[in-house]
mmCIF file of C-alpha atoms in Angstrom:
data_model
loop_
_atom_site.group_PDB
_atom_site.id
_atom_site.type_symbol
_atom_site.label_atom_id
_atom_site.label_comp_id
_atom_site.label_asym_id
_atom_site.label_seq_id
_atom_site.Cartn_x
_atom_site.Cartn_y
_atom_site.Cartn_z
ATOM 1 C CA ARG A 30 16.256 -21.983 -43.098
ATOM 2 C CA ARG A 31 17.749 -20.577 -40.284
ATOM 3 C CA SER A 32 20.999 -18.655 -40.212
ATOM 4 C CA SER A 33 23.977 -19.359 -37.726
ATOM 5 C CA GLY A 34 22.042 -18.026 -34.531
ATOM 6 C CA ARG A 35 20.940 -14.544 -36.293
ATOM 7 C CA ARG A 36 17.868 -13.416 -35.501
ATOM 8 C CA ARG A 37 16.031 -11.474 -38.071
ATOM 9 C CA ARG A 38 14.515 -7.874 -37.819
ATOM 10 C CA ARG A 39 10.769 -7.222 -37.701
ATOM 11 C CA GLY A 40 10.445 -3.717 -38.922
ATOM 12 C CA PRO A 41 11.904 -0.747 -37.431
ATOM 13 C CA ALA A 42 13.340 -0.444 -33.976
ATOM 14 C CA VAL A 43 15.090 1.836 -31.715
ATOM 15 C CA GLU A 44 17.100 0.033 -28.858
ATOM 16 C CA GLY A 45 14.717 1.334 -25.931
ATOM 17 C CA SER A 46 12.451 3.137 -27.585
ATOM 18 C CA LEU A 47 9.408 0.807 -27.808
ATOM 19 C CA PRO A 48 7.930 -1.702 -25.252
ATOM 20 C CA ARG A 49 9.080 -5.047 -25.025
ATOM 21 C CA ASP A 50 5.123 -6.420 -24.368
ATOM 22 C CA GLY A 51 4.105 -8.689 -27.016
ATOM 23 C CA GLY A 52 1.898 -6.658 -29.094
ATOM 24 C CA SER A 53 3.436 -3.787 -29.155
ATOM 25 C CA MET A 54 6.064 -5.254 -32.093
ATOM 26 C CA ARG A 55 3.132 -6.364 -34.011
ATOM 27 C CA CYS A 56 2.978 -4.773 -37.460
ATOM 28 C CA GLN A 57 -0.265 -3.118 -38.696
ATOM 29 C CA GLN A 58 -1.290 -1.973 -42.099
ATOM 30 C CA VAL A 59 -1.842 1.762 -41.938
ATOM 31 C CA SER A 60 -2.701 3.997 -45.354
ATOM 32 C CA VAL A 61 -0.482 6.754 -45.999
ATOM 33 C CA LEU A 62 -1.847 9.592 -47.901
ATOM 34 C CA TYR A 63 0.454 12.250 -50.067
ATOM 35 C CA PHE A 64 -0.386 15.519 -51.096
ATOM 36 C CA ALA A 65 1.267 18.225 -53.067
ATOM 37 C CA ARG A 66 4.846 17.986 -52.781
ATOM 38 C CA SER A 67 5.051 15.018 -51.146
ATOM 39 C CA ALA A 68 2.998 13.191 -53.797
ATOM 40 C CA GLU A 69 5.491 14.571 -56.084
ATOM 41 C CA LEU A 70 8.888 13.635 -54.520
ATOM 42 C CA ALA A 71 6.909 10.083 -53.645
ATOM 43 C CA GLY A 72 6.224 9.473 -57.391
ATOM 44 C CA LEU A 73 2.737 8.402 -55.730
ATOM 45 C CA ARG A 74 -0.665 9.700 -54.133
ATOM 46 C CA CYS A 75 -1.459 6.792 -51.896
ATOM 47 C CA GLU A 76 -0.207 3.380 -50.572
ATOM 48 C CA THR A 77 -0.440 0.628 -47.455
ATOM 49 C CA LEU A 78 2.732 0.287 -45.331
ATOM 50 C CA SER A 79 3.326 -2.184 -42.544
ATOM 51 C CA VAL A 80 4.932 -0.757 -39.251
ATOM 52 C CA PRO A 81 4.850 -1.829 -36.018
ATOM 53 C CA ARG A 82 1.620 -1.229 -33.850
ATOM 54 C CA GLU A 83 3.433 1.077 -31.514
ATOM 55 C CA ILE A 84 5.857 3.725 -33.247
ATOM 56 C CA THR A 85 7.183 7.076 -32.070
ATOM 57 C CA SER A 86 5.975 9.544 -34.545
ATOM 58 C CA LEU A 87 9.632 10.237 -35.823
ATOM 59 C CA GLN A 88 10.117 6.477 -36.273
ATOM 60 C CA LEU A 89 6.947 6.329 -38.602
ATOM 61 C CA TRP A 90 8.213 9.069 -40.458
ATOM 62 C CA GLU A 91 11.494 7.483 -41.064
ATOM 63 C CA GLU A 92 9.980 4.110 -42.472
ATOM 64 C CA ILE A 93 8.015 6.426 -44.709
ATOM 65 C CA VAL A 94 11.038 8.055 -45.675
ATOM 66 C CA LYS A 95 12.735 4.532 -46.155
ATOM 67 C CA ALA A 96 10.556 3.753 -48.989
ATOM 68 C CA HIS A 97 10.625 6.982 -50.491
ATOM 69 C CA PRO A 98 14.159 8.905 -49.469
ATOM 70 C CA ARG A 99 13.262 11.711 -51.584
ATOM 71 C CA LEU A 100 11.207 13.011 -48.702
ATOM 72 C CA ALA A 101 13.670 13.759 -46.747
ATOM 73 C CA VAL A 102 14.243 17.189 -48.247
ATOM 74 C CA ILE A 103 10.950 18.194 -46.654
ATOM 75 C CA ARG A 104 11.368 16.837 -43.064
ATOM 76 C CA ASP A 105 11.520 20.194 -41.432
ATOM 77 C CA GLN A 106 8.677 21.672 -43.442
ATOM 78 C CA VAL A 107 5.841 18.658 -43.347
ATOM 79 C CA VAL A 108 2.661 18.498 -41.380
ATOM 80 C CA PHE A 109 2.241 14.686 -40.216
ATOM 81 C CA ALA A 110 -1.312 13.742 -39.237
ATOM 82 C CA VAL A 111 -2.535 10.215 -37.991
ATOM 83 C CA ARG A 112 -6.381 9.713 -37.841
ATOM 84 C CA GLN A 113 -6.757 13.056 -39.165
ATOM 85 C CA GLU A 114 -4.616 14.617 -35.985
ATOM 86 C CA TYR A 115 -1.889 16.936 -36.417
ATOM 87 C CA VAL A 116 1.767 15.248 -34.914
ATOM 88 C CA LEU A 117 4.718 16.711 -34.033
ATOM 89 C CA LEU A 118 7.849 14.060 -35.263
ATOM 90 C CA GLY A 119 9.345 13.300 -32.411
ATOM 91 C CA ASP A 120 9.046 10.981 -29.038
ATOM 92 C CA GLN A 121 5.640 10.903 -29.045
ATOM 93 C CA LEU A 122 4.090 7.219 -29.287
ATOM 94 C CA LEU A 123 1.506 6.119 -31.255
ATOM 95 C CA VAL A 124 -0.282 3.333 -30.632
ATOM 96 C CA LEU A 125 -1.711 2.079 -34.667
ATOM 97 C CA GLN A 126 -4.482 0.398 -35.751
ATOM 98 C CA PRO A 127 -5.258 -1.711 -38.848
ATOM 99 C CA GLY A 128 -6.615 0.796 -42.087
ATOM 100 C CA ASP A 129 -5.311 3.748 -39.712
ATOM 101 C CA GLU A 130 -4.832 7.058 -42.117
ATOM 102 C CA VAL A 131 -1.329 8.914 -42.276
ATOM 103 C CA ALA A 132 -1.145 11.715 -44.160
ATOM 104 C CA ILE A 133 1.867 13.801 -45.568
ATOM 105 C CA ILE A 134 1.221 17.455 -46.204
ATOM 106 C CA PRO A 135 4.019 19.619 -47.339
ATOM 107 C CA PRO A 136 3.250 23.624 -46.397
ATOM 108 C CA ILE A 137 1.046 24.966 -49.305
ATOM 109 C CA SER A 138 2.458 28.204 -51.267
ATOM 110 C CA GLY A 139 0.137 30.853 -51.826
ATOM 111 C CA GLY A 140 -1.195 34.592 -51.660
#
């Protein structure tokens, strides 16, 4: 059923930040792995999330925090990895493939 001409949004979008070609907005299923404090805050160790194929690293983090708001407290300390490569949170564009792994690794303390 369609409502008064409004379009439904599919996934996150930040105006002007994502390419507008046909394939960029398709969603991909990615595996998100939570370690240490991030696992405690999220309440789980892994899950599958559906996110746009092309997304900035910051937008990806925001999607994860949307699913688990308690993770917001570690934003400035977290190490973020996509396909086992460290990624800075920012405007770096990621092109995700189905099944890609995203790891959320908070700082490890010890001595």
